[in-house]
Coordinates of C-alpha atoms in Angstrom, one line a residue:
Chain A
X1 CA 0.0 0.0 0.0
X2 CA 1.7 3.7 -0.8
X3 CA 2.3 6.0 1.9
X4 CA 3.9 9.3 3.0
X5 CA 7.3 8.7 4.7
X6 CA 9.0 11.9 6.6
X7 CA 12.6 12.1 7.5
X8 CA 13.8 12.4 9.8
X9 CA 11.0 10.6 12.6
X10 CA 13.1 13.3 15.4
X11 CA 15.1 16.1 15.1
X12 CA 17.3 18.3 17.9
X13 CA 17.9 21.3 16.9
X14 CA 19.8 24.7 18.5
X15 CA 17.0 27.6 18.9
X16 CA 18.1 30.0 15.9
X17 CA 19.9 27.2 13.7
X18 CA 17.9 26.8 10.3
X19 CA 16.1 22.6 10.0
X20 CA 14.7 20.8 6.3
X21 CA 12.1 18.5 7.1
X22 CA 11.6 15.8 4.4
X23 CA 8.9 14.3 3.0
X24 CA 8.3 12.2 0.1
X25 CA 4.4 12.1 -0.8
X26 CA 2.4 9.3 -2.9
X27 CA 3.8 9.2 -6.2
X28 CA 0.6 10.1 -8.3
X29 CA -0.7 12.5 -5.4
X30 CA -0.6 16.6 -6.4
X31 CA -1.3 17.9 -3.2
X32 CA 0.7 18.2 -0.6
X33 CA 0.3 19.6 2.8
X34 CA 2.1 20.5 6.0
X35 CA 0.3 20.5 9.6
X36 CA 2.1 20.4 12.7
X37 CA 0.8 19.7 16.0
X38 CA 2.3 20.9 19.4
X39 CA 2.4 18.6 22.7
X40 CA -1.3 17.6 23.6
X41 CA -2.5 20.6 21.5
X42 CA -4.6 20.0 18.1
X43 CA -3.5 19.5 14.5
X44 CA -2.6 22.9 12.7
X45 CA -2.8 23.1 8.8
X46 CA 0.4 25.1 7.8
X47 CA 0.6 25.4 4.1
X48 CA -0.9 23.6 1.0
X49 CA 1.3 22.9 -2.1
X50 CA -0.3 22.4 -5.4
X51 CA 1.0 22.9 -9.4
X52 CA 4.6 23.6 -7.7
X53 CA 3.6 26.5 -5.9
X54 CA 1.9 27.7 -2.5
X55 CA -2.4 27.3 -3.0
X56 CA -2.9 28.3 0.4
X57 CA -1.4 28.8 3.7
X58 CA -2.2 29.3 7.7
X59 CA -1.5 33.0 9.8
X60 CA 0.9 30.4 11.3
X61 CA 3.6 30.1 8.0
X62 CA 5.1 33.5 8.2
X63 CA 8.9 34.0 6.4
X64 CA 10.6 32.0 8.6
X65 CA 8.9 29.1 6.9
X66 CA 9.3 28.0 3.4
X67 CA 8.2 24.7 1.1
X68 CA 9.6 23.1 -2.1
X69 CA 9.9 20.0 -4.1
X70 CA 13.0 20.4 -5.4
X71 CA 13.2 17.2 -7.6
X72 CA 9.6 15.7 -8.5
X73 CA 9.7 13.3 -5.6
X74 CA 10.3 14.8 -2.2
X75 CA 8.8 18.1 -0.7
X76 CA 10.6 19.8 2.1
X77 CA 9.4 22.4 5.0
X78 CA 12.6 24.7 5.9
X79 CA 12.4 26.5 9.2
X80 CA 15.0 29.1 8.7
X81 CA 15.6 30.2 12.3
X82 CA 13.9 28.0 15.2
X83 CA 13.0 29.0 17.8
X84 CA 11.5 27.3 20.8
X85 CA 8.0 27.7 20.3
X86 CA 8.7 25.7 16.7
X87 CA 9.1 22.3 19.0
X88 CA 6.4 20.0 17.7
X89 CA 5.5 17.1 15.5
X90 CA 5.2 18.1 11.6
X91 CA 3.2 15.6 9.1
X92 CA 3.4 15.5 6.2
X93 CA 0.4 14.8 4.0
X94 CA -0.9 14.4 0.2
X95 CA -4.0 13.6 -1.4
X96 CA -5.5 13.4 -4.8
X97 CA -7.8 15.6 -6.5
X98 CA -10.7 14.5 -6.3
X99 CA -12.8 16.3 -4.0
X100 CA -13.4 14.3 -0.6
X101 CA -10.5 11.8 -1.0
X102 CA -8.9 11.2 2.2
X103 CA -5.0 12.9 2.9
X104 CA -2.4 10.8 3.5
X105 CA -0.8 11.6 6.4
X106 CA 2.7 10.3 7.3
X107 CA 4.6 9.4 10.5
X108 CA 5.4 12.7 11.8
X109 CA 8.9 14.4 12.3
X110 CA 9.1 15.2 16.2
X111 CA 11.3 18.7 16.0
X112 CA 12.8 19.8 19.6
X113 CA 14.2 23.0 19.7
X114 CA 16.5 23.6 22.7
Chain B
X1 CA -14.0 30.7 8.9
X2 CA -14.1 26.9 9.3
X3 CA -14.4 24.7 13.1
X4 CA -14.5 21.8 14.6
X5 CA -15.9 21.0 18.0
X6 CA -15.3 18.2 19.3
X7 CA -16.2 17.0 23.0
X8 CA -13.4 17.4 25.3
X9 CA -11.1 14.2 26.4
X10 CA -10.6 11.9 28.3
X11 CA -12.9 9.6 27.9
X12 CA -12.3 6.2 29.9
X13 CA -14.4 3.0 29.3
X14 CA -15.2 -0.2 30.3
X15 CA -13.9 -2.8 27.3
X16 CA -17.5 -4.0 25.3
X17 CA -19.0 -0.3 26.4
X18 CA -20.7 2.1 24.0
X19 CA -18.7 5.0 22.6
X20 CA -20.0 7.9 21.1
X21 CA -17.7 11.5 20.5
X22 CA -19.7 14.2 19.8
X23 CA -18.4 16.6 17.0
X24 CA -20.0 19.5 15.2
X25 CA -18.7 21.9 12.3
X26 CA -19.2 25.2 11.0
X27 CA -18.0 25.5 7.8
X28 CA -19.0 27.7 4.7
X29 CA -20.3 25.7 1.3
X30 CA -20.9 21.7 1.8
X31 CA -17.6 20.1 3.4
X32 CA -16.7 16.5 3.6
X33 CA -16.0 15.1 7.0
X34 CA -13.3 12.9 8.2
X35 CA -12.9 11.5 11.7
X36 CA -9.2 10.2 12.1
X37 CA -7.3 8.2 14.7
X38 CA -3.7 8.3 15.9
X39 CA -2.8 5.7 18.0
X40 CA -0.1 5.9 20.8
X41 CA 3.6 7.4 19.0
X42 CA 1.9 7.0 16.0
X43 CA 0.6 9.2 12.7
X44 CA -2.4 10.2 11.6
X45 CA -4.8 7.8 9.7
X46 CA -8.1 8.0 8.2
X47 CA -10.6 6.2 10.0
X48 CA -13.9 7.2 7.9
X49 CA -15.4 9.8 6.1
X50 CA -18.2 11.1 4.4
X51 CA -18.9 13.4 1.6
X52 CA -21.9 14.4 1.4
X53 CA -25.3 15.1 3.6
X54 CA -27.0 11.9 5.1
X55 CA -23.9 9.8 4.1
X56 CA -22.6 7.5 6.6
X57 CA -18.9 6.4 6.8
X58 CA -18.1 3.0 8.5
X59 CA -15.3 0.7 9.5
X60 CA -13.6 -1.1 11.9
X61 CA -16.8 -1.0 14.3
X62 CA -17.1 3.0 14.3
X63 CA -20.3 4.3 12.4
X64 CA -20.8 8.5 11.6
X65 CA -23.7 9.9 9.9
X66 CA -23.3 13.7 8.2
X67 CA -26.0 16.0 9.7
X68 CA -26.5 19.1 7.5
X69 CA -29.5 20.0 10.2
X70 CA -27.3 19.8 13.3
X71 CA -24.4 20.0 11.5
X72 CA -23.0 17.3 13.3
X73 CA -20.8 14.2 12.9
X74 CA -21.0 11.9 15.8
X75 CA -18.4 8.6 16.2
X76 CA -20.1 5.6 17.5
X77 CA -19.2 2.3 18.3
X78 CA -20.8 -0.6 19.5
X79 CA -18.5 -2.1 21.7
X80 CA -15.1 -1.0 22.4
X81 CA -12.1 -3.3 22.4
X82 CA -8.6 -1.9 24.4
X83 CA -7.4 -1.7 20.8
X84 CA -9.2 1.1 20.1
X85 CA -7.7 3.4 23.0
X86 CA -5.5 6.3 20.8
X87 CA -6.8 10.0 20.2
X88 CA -9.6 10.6 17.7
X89 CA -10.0 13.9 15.7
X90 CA -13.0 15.1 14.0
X91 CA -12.2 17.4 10.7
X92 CA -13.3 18.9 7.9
X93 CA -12.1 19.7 4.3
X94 CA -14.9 22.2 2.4
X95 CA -11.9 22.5 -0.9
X96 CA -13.4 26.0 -0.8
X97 CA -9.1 27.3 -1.4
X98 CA -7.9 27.2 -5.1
X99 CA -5.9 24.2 -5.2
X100 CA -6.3 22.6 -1.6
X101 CA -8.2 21.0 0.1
X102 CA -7.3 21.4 3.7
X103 CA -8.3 20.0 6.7
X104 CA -9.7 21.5 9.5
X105 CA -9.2 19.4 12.4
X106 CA -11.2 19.4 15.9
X107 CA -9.0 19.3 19.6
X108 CA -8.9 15.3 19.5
X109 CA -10.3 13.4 22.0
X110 CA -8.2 10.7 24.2
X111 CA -9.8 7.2 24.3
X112 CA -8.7 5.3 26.8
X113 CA -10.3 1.5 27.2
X114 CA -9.9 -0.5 30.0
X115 CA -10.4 -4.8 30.2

């Protein structure tokens, strides 16, 4: 069965040092999402990806943030400077056109900013 | 803007008891529903869905039924197993954004099933 996989699944980083999360979506998806969701808190939609450029995106993804799919297969979220407040798990998720189809979500990268 | 209320966690039960989660949605134009499940250091999954008004999603046990009157999309189950202990999120995608159809998601509520 196809899935999402994110690298890394946990990532330490040093409050103002810059992180690439990794993603590599379902092959024949062609949207592609970010959410993130801190400790005990709900799921947060960050930033939609669709036609190789930004279709939507939350109050949360200000310029520190930043999405790409650089070669066709993978599709990245850059934090440029952490900072503490950043610590949470990302997903990762991508679904198909067709209105209603589920999203794919994948494993989560747990980010820790210290 | 689009929400999802969901009743507030924890919920504890006895294993074989009757679960229900309340969850209700404002949303603008006719969304499709989703309840998902993460299980403990786990993602997100799909557990059921429906698209339209009056549909009802099903599987593993859990039943929802849209409600454009009450806009309202309760989980229900029969009869709980310890399996089923994990946090459950109500959510909401109305594809309303050019290119996206984003989810919405409700706080989660944490199951918790005891033998």
């Amino acid at each position: 069965e196809p899935e999402v996989t994110q690298t890394p699944s946990h990532q330490v980083t040093q409050m103002g040092q810059e992180v690439i999360l990794r993603c590599v979506p379902i092959s024949n998806h062609l949207y592609f999402y970010w959410y993130r969701q801190i400790l005990g808190q709900k799921v947060e939609f960050l930033v939609s990806f669709y036609n190789n450029e930004i279709s939507e995106k939350s109050e949360i993804f200000d310029d520190q943030f930043s999405v790409e799919r650089p070669d066709g297969s993978n599709f990245t979220l850059k934090i440029r400077s952490t900072k503490l407040e950043d610590s949470a798990m990302y997903f990762c998720a991508s679904s198909d056109r067709v209105r209603g189809t589920e999203a794919f979500f994948g494993q989560g990268t747990r980010l820790t900013v210290v | 803007g689009n929400s999802v209320t969901q009743m507030e966690g924890p919920v504890t039960l006895s294993e074989e008891a009757f679960l229900t989660i309340n969850c209700t949605y404002t949303a603008t134009g006719y969304p499709s529903l989703f309840w998902y499940v993460q299980y403990p250091g786990e993602g997100l999954q799909l557990l059921l869905k429906a698209t339209k008004a009056d549909d009802k999603g099903s599987n593993k046990g859990f039943e929802a039924t849209y409600r454009k009157e009450t806009t309202s999309f309760h989980l229900e189950k029969g009869s709980v197993q310890v399996s089923d202990s994990a946090v459950y999120f109500c959510a909401l995608s109305d594809g309303s954004g050019a290119g996206s159809y984003q989810l919405t998601f409700g706080k989660g509520t944490k199951l918790s099933v005891i033998p």
